[in-house]
C-alpha positions as semicolon CSV with decimal commas, in nm:
position;residue;x (nm);y (nm);z (nm)
1;M;-0,152;-2,012;-0,735
2;T;-0,317;-1,872;-1,047
3;R;-0,529;-1,623;-0,851
4;V;-0,398;-1,350;-0,622
5;L;-0,606;-1,140;-0,382
6;I;-0,427;-0,820;-0,280
7;T;-0,535;-0,569;-0,017
8;S;-0,353;-0,262;0,105
9;A;-0,420;-0,087;0,435
10;L;-0,719;0,144;0,407
11;P;-0,622;0,512;0,392
12;Y;-0,811;0,713;0,649
13;I;-1,067;0,958;0,518
14;N;-0,946;1,277;0,688
15;G;-0,724;1,440;0,429
16;I;-0,475;1,370;0,152
17;K;-0,218;1,104;0,234
18;H;0,154;1,176;0,243
19;L;0,435;0,994;0,064
20;G;0,493;0,767;0,364
21;N;0,138;0,634;0,341
22;L;0,191;0,570;-0,028
23;A;0,527;0,397;0,022
24;G;0,408;0,173;0,305
25;S;0,101;0,011;0,154
26;M;-0,072;0,129;-0,162
27;L;0,228;0,167;-0,395
28;P;0,403;-0,166;-0,323
29;A;0,064;-0,337;-0,347
30;D;0,015;-0,180;-0,689
31;V;0,362;-0,282;-0,810
32;F;0,292;-0,638;-0,698
33;A;-0,055;-0,640;-0,857
34;R;0,080;-0,515;-1,191
35;F;0,355;-0,777;-1,183
36;Q;0,113;-1,060;-1,110
37;R;-0,122;-0,948;-1,388
38;A;0,174;-0,940;-1,629
39;R;0,252;-1,298;-1,523
40;G;-0,093;-1,397;-1,645
41;R;-0,250;-1,446;-1,305
42;E;-0,603;-1,346;-1,213
43;V;-0,563;-1,055;-0,972
44;L;-0,810;-0,868;-0,753
45;Y;-0,656;-0,561;-0,589
46;I;-0,889;-0,415;-0,328
47;C;-0,862;-0,096;-0,126
48;A;-1,105;0,153;0,028
49;T;-1,130;0,463;0,239
50;D;-1,161;0,403;0,614
51;E;-1,439;0,646;0,704
52;H;-1,561;0,585;1,058
53;G;-1,441;0,712;1,395
54;T;-1,397;1,043;1,572
55;P;-1,138;1,191;1,330
56;A;-1,398;1,191;1,052
57;E;-1,649;1,367;1,276
58;L;-1,398;1,632;1,382
59;A;-1,263;1,689;1,030
60;A;-1,616;1,731;0,897
61;A;-1,699;1,980;1,172
62;A;-1,382;2,176;1,097
63;A;-1,483;2,186;0,730
64;G;-1,835;2,301;0,818
65;Q;-1,992;1,992;0,662
66;D;-2,201;1,699;0,777
67;V;-1,995;1,382;0,800
68;R;-2,150;1,206;0,502
69;T;-2,089;1,501;0,268
70;Y;-1,733;1,537;0,394
71;C;-1,662;1,168;0,342
72;D;-1,821;1,174;-0,005
73;E;-1,584;1,450;-0,115
74;Q;-1,275;1,305;0,049
75;H;-1,335;0,959;-0,092
76;Q;-1,358;1,093;-0,446
77;L;-1,047;1,304;-0,391
78;Q;-0,843;1,010;-0,262
79;H;-0,970;0,789;-0,542
80;D;-0,871;1,042;-0,808
81;I;-0,526;1,108;-0,660
82;G;-0,461;0,734;-0,633
83;R;-0,553;0,686;-0,997
84;A;-0,331;0,978;-1,097
85;F;-0,041;0,799;-0,925
86;G;-0,119;0,493;-1,136
87;L;-0,262;0,285;-0,852
88;S;-0,445;0,009;-1,036
89;F;-0,711;-0,081;-0,780
90;D;-0,970;-0,320;-0,916
91;W;-1,201;-0,154;-0,666
92;F;-1,162;0,139;-0,428
93;G;-1,449;0,108;-0,185
94;R;-1,581;0,279;0,125
95;S;-1,616;0,140;0,474
96;S;-1,933;0,346;0,519
97;N;-2,111;0,165;0,235
98;P;-2,393;-0,087;0,304
99;P;-2,193;-0,409;0,242
100;N;-1,958;-0,328;0,529
101;H;-2,250;-0,242;0,754
102;R;-2,412;-0,579;0,683
103;L;-2,091;-0,778;0,724
104;T;-1,983;-0,603;1,043
105;Q;-2,321;-0,661;1,203
106;H;-2,311;-1,021;1,080
107;F;-1,972;-1,088;1,238
108;A;-2,081;-0,933;1,568
109;E;-2,392;-1,152;1,572
110;V;-2,199;-1,469;1,490
111;L;-1,923;-1,396;1,741
112;E;-2,180;-1,337;2,013
113;S;-2,349;-1,667;1,927
114;K;-2,009;-1,835;1,977
115;G;-1,975;-1,681;2,323
116;L;-1,701;-1,441;2,213
117;I;-1,882;-1,111;2,270
118;E;-2,025;-0,987;2,596
119;E;-2,155;-0,664;2,739
120;R;-1,944;-0,500;3,003
121;T;-1,974;-0,188;3,208
122;D;-1,662;-0,005;3,113
123;K;-1,480;0,292;3,252
124;M;-1,397;0,542;2,981
125;V;-1,243;0,883;2,969
126;Y;-1,498;1,164;2,953
127;S;-1,396;1,521;2,876
128;V;-1,604;1,759;3,083
129;D;-1,501;2,058;2,874
130;D;-1,566;1,878;2,543
131;R;-1,885;1,722;2,680
132;R;-1,813;1,385;2,525
133;F;-1,650;1,050;2,581
134;L;-1,309;1,045;2,420
135;P;-1,229;0,752;2,189
136;D;-0,886;0,593;2,211
137;R;-0,697;0,818;1,975
138;Y;-0,839;1,135;2,127
139;V;-0,682;1,069;2,461
140;E;-0,309;1,109;2,497
141;G;-0,082;1,088;2,796
142;T;0,227;0,921;2,935
143;C;0,277;0,556;2,846
144;P;0,281;0,336;3,158
145;H;0,538;0,105;2,995
146;C;0,805;0,339;2,855
147;A;0,709;0,685;2,988
148;F;0,665;0,828;2,636
149;E;0,467;1,148;2,697
150;R;0,252;1,145;2,382
151;A;0,119;0,791;2,383
152;R;-0,226;0,749;2,228
153;G;-0,515;0,583;2,403
154;D;-0,499;0,276;2,177
155;Q;-0,126;0,232;2,123
156;C;0,210;0,380;2,217
157;D;0,400;0,471;1,900
158;N;0,726;0,468;2,095
159;C;0,725;0,115;2,240
160;G;0,439;-0,041;2,043
161;H;0,229;-0,155;2,340
162;L;-0,145;-0,171;2,278
163;L;-0,322;0,041;2,539
164;D;-0,658;0,143;2,674
165;P;-0,715;0,514;2,742
166;T;-0,748;0,448;3,115
167;D;-0,394;0,303;3,116
168;L;-0,244;0,644;3,040
169;I;-0,076;0,857;3,305
170;N;-0,175;1,226;3,314
171;P;-0,419;1,192;3,022
172;Y;-0,555;1,490;2,830
173;S;-0,804;1,554;2,550
174;V;-0,650;1,577;2,205
175;I;-0,955;1,776;2,093
176;S;-0,914;2,065;2,335
177;G;-0,601;1,988;2,535
178;S;-0,813;1,993;2,849
179;R;-0,705;1,783;3,145
180;N;-1,049;1,833;3,301
181;I;-1,142;1,475;3,233
182;E;-1,313;1,205;3,431
183;V;-1,349;0,832;3,411
184;R;-1,717;0,745;3,379
185;D;-1,911;0,424;3,344
186;T;-2,044;0,331;3,001
187;R;-2,174;0,004;2,858
188;H;-1,985;-0,158;2,570
189;L;-1,942;-0,481;2,380
190;Y;-1,614;-0,668;2,419
191;L;-1,457;-0,916;2,182
192;L;-1,310;-1,188;2,403
193;Q;-0,977;-1,231;2,231
194;T;-0,842;-1,421;2,529
195;R;-1,072;-1,711;2,443
196;V;-0,928;-1,748;2,093
197;E;-0,566;-1,679;2,182
198;D;-0,460;-2,039;2,127
199;R;-0,628;-2,045;1,786
200;I;-0,462;-1,719;1,686
201;R;-0,119;-1,843;1,794
202;A;-0,167;-2,168;1,601
203;W;-0,271;-1,969;1,295
204;V;0,032;-1,737;1,328
205;D;0,260;-2,039;1,373
206;A;0,121;-2,192;1,054
207;N;0,166;-1,876;0,846
208;A;0,462;-1,689;0,995
209;A;0,715;-1,862;0,768
210;N;0,558;-1,672;0,476
211;W;0,586;-1,336;0,653
212;P;0,885;-1,101;0,666
213;Q;1,071;-1,068;0,995
214;L;0,904;-0,735;1,076
215;T;0,558;-0,892;1,056
216;R;0,657;-1,199;1,256
217;S;0,824;-1,002;1,533
218;I;0,523;-0,775;1,586
219;A;0,276;-1,065;1,583
220;Y;0,470;-1,272;1,835
221;K;0,542;-0,969;2,052
222;H;0,171;-0,918;2,111
223;L;0,099;-1,287;2,155
224;D;0,386;-1,330;2,402
225;E;0,269;-1,031;2,604
226;G;-0,073;-1,191;2,625
227;L;-0,390;-1,083;2,448
228;I;-0,658;-0,876;2,614
229;D;-1,028;-0,854;2,550
230;R;-1,100;-0,550;2,334
231;G;-1,395;-0,314;2,335
232;I;-1,556;-0,310;1,990
233;T;-1,812;-0,032;2,039
234;R;-1,774;0,340;2,096
235;D;-1,987;0,634;2,214
236;L;-2,017;0,803;1,875
237;A;-2,285;0,902;1,627
238;W;-2,094;0,829;1,303
239;G;-2,032;0,464;1,230
240;I;-2,203;0,128;1,193
241;P;-2,505;0,097;1,429
242;V;-2,500;-0,176;1,692
243;M;-2,788;-0,414;1,615
244;K;-2,942;-0,720;1,773
245;D;-3,206;-0,937;1,606
246;G;-3,253;-0,682;1,331
247;A;-3,318;-0,385;1,558
248;P;-3,102;-0,137;1,749
249;R;-2,949;-0,312;2,048
250;P;-3,113;-0,189;2,371
251;G;-2,882;0,047;2,557
252;F;-2,661;0,089;2,249
253;E;-2,876;0,326;2,047
254;D;-2,615;0,603;2,076
255;K;-2,316;0,380;2,007
256;V;-2,146;0,242;1,697
257;F;-1,893;-0,029;1,627
258;Y;-1,529;0,060;1,686
259;V;-1,356;0,163;1,366
260;W;-1,083;-0,098;1,415
261;F;-1,349;-0,369;1,433
262;D;-1,522;-0,270;1,109
263;A;-1,229;-0,139;0,900
264;P;-1,058;-0,477;0,824
265;I;-1,400;-0,628;0,747
266;E;-1,419;-0,367;0,469
267;Y;-1,168;-0,572;0,271
268;I;-1,455;-0,815;0,226
269;G;-1,711;-0,536;0,206
270;A;-1,524;-0,361;-0,074
271;T;-1,507;-0,689;-0,264
272;V;-1,884;-0,716;-0,231
273;E;-1,907;-0,360;-0,370
274;W;-1,689;-0,469;-0,662
275;A;-1,912;-0,769;-0,725
276;E;-2,229;-0,561;-0,714
277;A;-2,082;-0,310;-0,960
278;T;-1,922;-0,555;-1,203
279;G;-2,121;-0,877;-1,173
280;G;-1,819;-1,052;-1,025
281;N;-1,835;-1,330;-0,768
282;W;-1,700;-1,203;-0,438
283;E;-1,743;-1,533;-0,255
284;R;-1,482;-1,712;-0,467
285;W;-1,230;-1,460;-0,328
286;W;-1,331;-1,483;0,038
287;R;-1,513;-1,808;0,115
288;T;-1,287;-2,113;0,130
289;D;-1,588;-2,339;0,077
290;L;-1,662;-2,157;-0,251
291;G;-1,317;-2,142;-0,411
292;A;-1,110;-1,902;-0,202
293;D;-0,890;-2,184;-0,077
294;D;-0,726;-2,181;-0,421
295;L;-0,564;-1,837;-0,413
296;D;-0,277;-1,643;-0,259
297;Y;-0,399;-1,363;-0,031
298;V;-0,139;-1,089;0,022
299;Q;-0,180;-0,787;0,252
300;F;0,033;-0,469;0,247
301;M;0,055;-0,227;0,540
302;G;0,271;-0,012;0,764
303;K;0,407;-0,164;1,083
304;D;0,160;0,024;1,304
305;N;-0,125;-0,177;1,149
306;V;0,031;-0,521;1,192
307;A;-0,101;-0,596;1,542
308;F;-0,458;-0,537;1,432
309;H;-0,414;-0,766;1,129
310;T;-0,229;-1,048;1,304
311;V;-0,434;-1,049;1,625
312;S;-0,759;-0,850;1,624
313;F;-0,890;-0,919;1,274
314;P;-0,792;-1,288;1,292
315;A;-0,985;-1,304;1,621
316;T;-1,291;-1,193;1,427
317;I;-1,236;-1,428;1,134
318;L;-1,126;-1,735;1,329
319;G;-1,372;-1,673;1,609
320;S;-1,664;-1,680;1,366
321;E;-1,577;-2,041;1,277
322;E;-1,703;-1,964;0,928
323;P;-1,501;-2,055;0,615
324;W;-1,340;-1,717;0,553
325;K;-1,010;-1,677;0,370
326;T;-0,727;-1,555;0,592
327;V;-0,411;-1,384;0,476
328;D;-0,126;-1,595;0,342
329;R;0,146;-1,331;0,316
330;L;0,147;-1,008;0,515
331;K;0,406;-0,760;0,389
332;A;0,476;-0,498;0,654
333;F;0,681;-0,183;0,607
334;N;0,862;0,045;0,843
335;W;0,806;0,419;0,823
336;L;0,923;0,662;0,562
337;N;1,013;0,966;0,767
338;W;1,086;1,323;0,666
339;Y;1,449;1,398;0,751
340;G;1,423;1,178;1,059
341;G;1,093;1,329;1,176
342;K;0,733;1,262;1,088
343;F;0,538;1,413;0,803
344;S;0,324;1,699;0,934
345;T;0,070;1,917;0,757
346;S;0,052;2,174;1,036
347;E;0,431;2,209;1,055
348;R;0,472;2,217;0,676
349;R;0,690;1,909;0,687
350;G;0,695;1,675;0,392
351;V;0,526;1,626;0,058
352;F;0,171;1,497;0,036
353;M;0,031;1,313;-0,266
354;D;-0,154;1,605;-0,422
355;A;0,146;1,838;-0,398
356;A;0,375;1,566;-0,535
357;L;0,163;1,536;-0,848
358;E;0,168;1,911;-0,900
359;M;0,548;1,912;-0,885
360;L;0,656;1,617;-1,097
361;P;0,522;1,320;-1,295
362;P;0,409;1,025;-1,081
363;D;0,671;0,782;-1,215
364;L;0,950;0,982;-1,051
365;W;0,790;0,944;-0,710
366;R;0,698;0,581;-0,774
367;W;1,058;0,494;-0,859
368;Y;1,210;0,674;-0,562
369;L;0,961;0,523;-0,315
370;T;1,016;0,169;-0,438
371;A;1,393;0,197;-0,476
372;N;1,406;0,331;-0,118
373;A;1,120;0,128;0,031
374;P;1,134;0,126;0,415
375;E;1,164;-0,250;0,453
376;G;1,453;-0,334;0,684
377;S;1,424;-0,018;0,893
378;D;1,269;0,327;0,896
379;T;1,389;0,534;0,601
380;A;1,432;0,910;0,589
381;F;1,334;1,098;0,275
382;T;1,597;1,344;0,159
383;W;1,589;1,570;-0,144
384;E;1,940;1,460;-0,240
385;Q;1,842;1,092;-0,252
386;F;1,533;1,179;-0,451
387;Q;1,734;1,380;-0,702
388;S;1,985;1,098;-0,734
389;A;1,716;0,834;-0,791
390;V;1,560;1,042;-1,067
391;N;1,876;1,169;-1,236
392;R;2,108;0,872;-1,206
393;D;1,861;0,584;-1,234
394;L;1,582;0,712;-1,455
395;A;1,738;0,986;-1,665
396;D;2,101;0,868;-1,698
397;V;2,044;0,491;-1,719
398;L;1,702;0,405;-1,862
399;G;1,614;0,736;-2,026
400;N;1,955;0,779;-2,182
401;F;1,954;0,428;-2,327
402;V;1,608;0,462;-2,479
403;N;1,682;0,806;-2,622
404;R;2,021;0,715;-2,772
405;I;1,914;0,406;-2,959
406;A;1,573;0,537;-3,071
407;K;1,724;0,861;-3,204
408;F;2,000;0,666;-3,375
409;A;1,744;0,437;-3,541
410;E;1,547;0,737;-3,658
411;S;1,847;0,919;-3,802
412;K;2,022;0,621;-3,965
413;Y;1,736;0,385;-4,050
414;G;1,436;0,613;-4,089
415;G;1,276;0,477;-3,773
416;V;1,258;0,123;-3,915
417;V;1,401;-0,182;-3,735
418;P;1,691;-0,284;-3,962
419;A;1,733;-0,627;-4,119
420;G;2,047;-0,828;-4,177
421;G;2,342;-0,959;-3,983
422;E;2,381;-1,243;-3,734
423;A;2,412;-1,232;-3,357
424;G;2,769;-1,237;-3,232
425;P;2,948;-1,294;-2,902
426;L;2,824;-0,968;-2,751
427;E;2,461;-1,061;-2,820
428;I;2,508;-1,413;-2,684
429;K;2,660;-1,273;-2,364
430;L;2,383;-1,013;-2,342
431;I;2,114;-1,282;-2,363
432;S;2,286;-1,486;-2,093
433;D;2,323;-1,185;-1,865
434;M;1,967;-1,073;-1,929
435;D;1,830;-1,420;-1,853
436;A;2,010;-1,422;-1,520
437;G;1,891;-1,068;-1,444
438;I;1,529;-1,139;-1,536
439;A;1,533;-1,452;-1,322
440;D;1,664;-1,248;-1,028
441;L;1,406;-0,973;-1,082
442;T;1,124;-1,225;-1,108
443;A;1,233;-1,403;-0,790
444;Q;1,261;-1,076;-0,595
445;M;0,918;-0,965;-0,718
446;E;0,756;-1,294;-0,622
447;A;0,916;-1,266;-0,278
448;I;0,789;-0,904;-0,247
449;E;1,139;-0,774;-0,184
450;V;1,065;-0,424;-0,306
451;R;1,408;-0,261;-0,281
452;K;1,585;-0,566;-0,421
453;S;1,337;-0,576;-0,709
454;A;1,414;-0,214;-0,797
455;Q;1,787;-0,287;-0,777
456;A;1,747;-0,590;-1,004
457;L;1,553;-0,385;-1,258
458;R;1,813;-0,109;-1,258
459;A;2,085;-0,371;-1,313
460;L;1,901;-0,482;-1,627
461;W;1,892;-0,124;-1,754
462;V;2,266;-0,100;-1,693
463;L;2,325;-0,411;-1,906
464;G;2,169;-0,230;-2,201
465;N;2,395;0,070;-2,161
466;E;2,702;-0,152;-2,128
467;Y;2,604;-0,348;-2,438
468;L;2,547;-0,035;-2,644
469;Q;2,876;0,114;-2,533
470;A;3,068;-0,205;-2,616
471;A;2,889;-0,271;-2,946
472;A;2,919;0,094;-3,065
473;P;2,673;0,094;-3,356
474;W;2,780;0,448;-3,448
475;T;3,121;0,303;-3,537
476;A;3,002;-0,026;-3,687
477;I;2,767;0,146;-3,931
478;K;3,069;0,299;-4,107
479;T;3,254;-0,028;-4,161
480;D;3,011;-0,319;-4,120
481;P;2,645;-0,235;-4,198
482;G;2,530;-0,589;-4,120
483;R;2,688;-0,576;-3,777
484;A;2,536;-0,234;-3,710
485;A;2,191;-0,368;-3,805
486;V;2,223;-0,649;-3,550
487;I;2,324;-0,407;-3,278
488;V;2,045;-0,160;-3,346
489;R;1,783;-0,434;-3,380
490;T;1,899;-0,591;-3,051
491;A;1,904;-0,259;-2,867
492;L;1,558;-0,161;-2,993
493;N;1,427;-0,495;-2,870
494;L;1,591;-0,421;-2,537
495;V;1,385;-0,102;-2,516
496;A;1,067;-0,301;-2,576
497;L;1,175;-0,554;-2,314
498;Y;1,249;-0,278;-2,063
499;A;0,899;-0,141;-2,112
500;R;0,754;-0,479;-2,013
501;L;0,985;-0,525;-1,714
502;S;0,951;-0,167;-1,591
503;A;0,574;-0,131;-1,624
504;P;0,495;-0,239;-1,265
505;F;0,725;0,034;-1,131
506;I;0,693;0,318;-1,382
507;P;0,376;0,247;-1,580
508;F;0,346;0,587;-1,747
509;A;0,697;0,575;-1,894
510;A;0,638;0,216;-2,002
511;E;0,321;0,326;-2,177
512;K;0,508;0,603;-2,361
513;I;0,760;0,349;-2,488
514;A;0,482;0,108;-2,585
515;T;0,304;0,378;-2,782
516;A;0,620;0,490;-2,960
517;F;0,717;0,133;-3,049
518;G;0,365;0,011;-3,129
519;L;0,374;-0,258;-2,862
520;D;0,061;-0,457;-2,788
521;E;-0,122;-0,414;-2,460
522;P;-0,107;-0,561;-2,209
523;M;0,267;-0,603;-2,195
524;D;0,319;-0,952;-2,056
525;W;0,614;-1,055;-1,843
526;P;0,876;-1,242;-2,053
527;R;0,800;-1,612;-2,018
528;N;1,090;-1,773;-2,205
529;G;1,387;-1,565;-2,101
530;S;1,524;-1,279;-2,305
531;A;1,595;-1,467;-2,629
532;D;1,233;-1,451;-2,744
533;A;1,192;-1,102;-2,602
534;L;1,493;-0,975;-2,795
535;S;1,332;-1,077;-3,122
536;S;0,985;-0,938;-3,058
537;L;1,044;-0,635;-3,284
538;A;1,083;-0,784;-3,630
539;A;1,289;-0,623;-3,902
540;G;1,089;-0,371;-4,100
541;R;0,881;-0,255;-3,807
542;T;0,845;0,119;-3,764
543;I;0,935;0,276;-3,431
544;A;0,964;0,633;-3,308
545;A;1,172;0,796;-3,040
546;P;0,937;0,864;-2,747
547;E;0,925;1,207;-2,596
548;V;1,178;1,267;-2,321
549;L;1,094;1,009;-2,057
550;F;1,255;1,172;-1,754
551;R;1,373;1,529;-1,709
552;K;1,654;1,576;-1,462
553;I;1,594;1,758;-1,135
554;E;1,812;2,065;-1,105
555;D;1,975;2,197;-0,788
556;D;1,770;2,516;-0,793
557;Q;1,450;2,311;-0,796
558;L;1,575;2,121;-0,494
559;A;1,647;2,442;-0,306
560;A;1,301;2,579;-0,383
561;W;1,128;2,261;-0,268
562;A;1,332;2,245;0,050
563;E;1,219;2,598;0,127
564;Q;0,856;2,515;0,050
565;F;0,822;2,175;0,216
566;G;1,103;2,162;0,471
567;G;1,424;1,965;0,476
568;A;1,774;2,062;0,374
569;G;1,814;2,124;0,002
């Protein structure tokens, strides 16, 4: 496919996201998007803030703001922090914007016309002390399946079962902790997922071969357990109004659509926002009758979002019977934990994105989080692993190579790529090894194997260090100037090649190298192996040693951060 649509799970509006959120969706999506652009493909990377639901209402109240003002500020903050991390969204939208309102109401209308939505009198948890119905995530209690005592009203994080609040044993209000709660009747709309279960299973069967094992296992787990009809409205004031025939639906004037019904639709809504702002054509990315059949759609998300994207959202899309594009590849991640526990603002556990940027340059975090991506299992952040990834991979391998050869070229050749000499056995072997390494890296990137991609890239950096050590230009320049020129010219070209290969992972460092070496933007992925790439810097070209790319993390810094953020230093 020459076009790639990429979406990452929408970060929720209530507060700055932590490193686990970054590692499990937005960052790997960005690495993949940058890689595909470098390959010459037309890419649209879409994300947005997820702004509806009770948490937004409560966070706004705690901040002393109305919900719209709170969401305005938080959206801008998340946008700016994402950009500072180098996240190259083509559009970062908002689920509260008009396109998502229109699309959500459209889907509800179409689904009802297909007999897939009906009104039901429902029994919901009502907190007498809070004087409000409690949405799913604001009821907790004991899971009826595994006896986990802090299961949420929509899902048990311990066993993964999807739940309704009334399923919980000994439920209580998350808002106040009160157990003075009742089950009261309320009228809601239900999406009849049971009626499209066969279609969803057929769709999963047709696509699962393109999904990693984690995604497949979660999708089939929920299908094998049997789907249930899901309520898609809530007793809330903040959200998308429930309409019928262009007017508020009778009896639903004080209700809105459930956030998990409208949030995935925002992938389309945000693309409409992009089109309205840029003049682009959103339908060629989402309507299979208007060109979207000719693209690769890739989603990125944490494992807790998979059920909603392999069951609930497909029920909406497939149930509409309209020609909407569905996901081709769904890359799911396990959790990045903090020393075996969860990130927690209240308990001062873990680093959040704003604090991370205040501490260190974004490339250091980007490299660690990709090199240790939580793919096969949950991964625990440790300061020691972080220090090792920065010092041994970035500073000692890539940074050291770039600094040594650039400084040598400056001191011995006046910062000019030297002429003369012919390639010898070491260069021939280097080209062969580099070709094999680039092929491996390219294959791992196309397969969205994040850890393996980082390992393949590091292996290419190591080849440069091994070549420089074996070729020893500092010795050759004393006895064979022509040979020294070949070595230096080859090594300088390696630096330029590394900038191109590393840009998806560490874009800021790659940009520093590009600036110092006068490389053209954008830096395309090597198309013809390393032979062409290793002759891209012609003799006579002026280069400069870039500023220090990566400063090592010292033990005393580690100890201070462990004290500040938690974890053993």
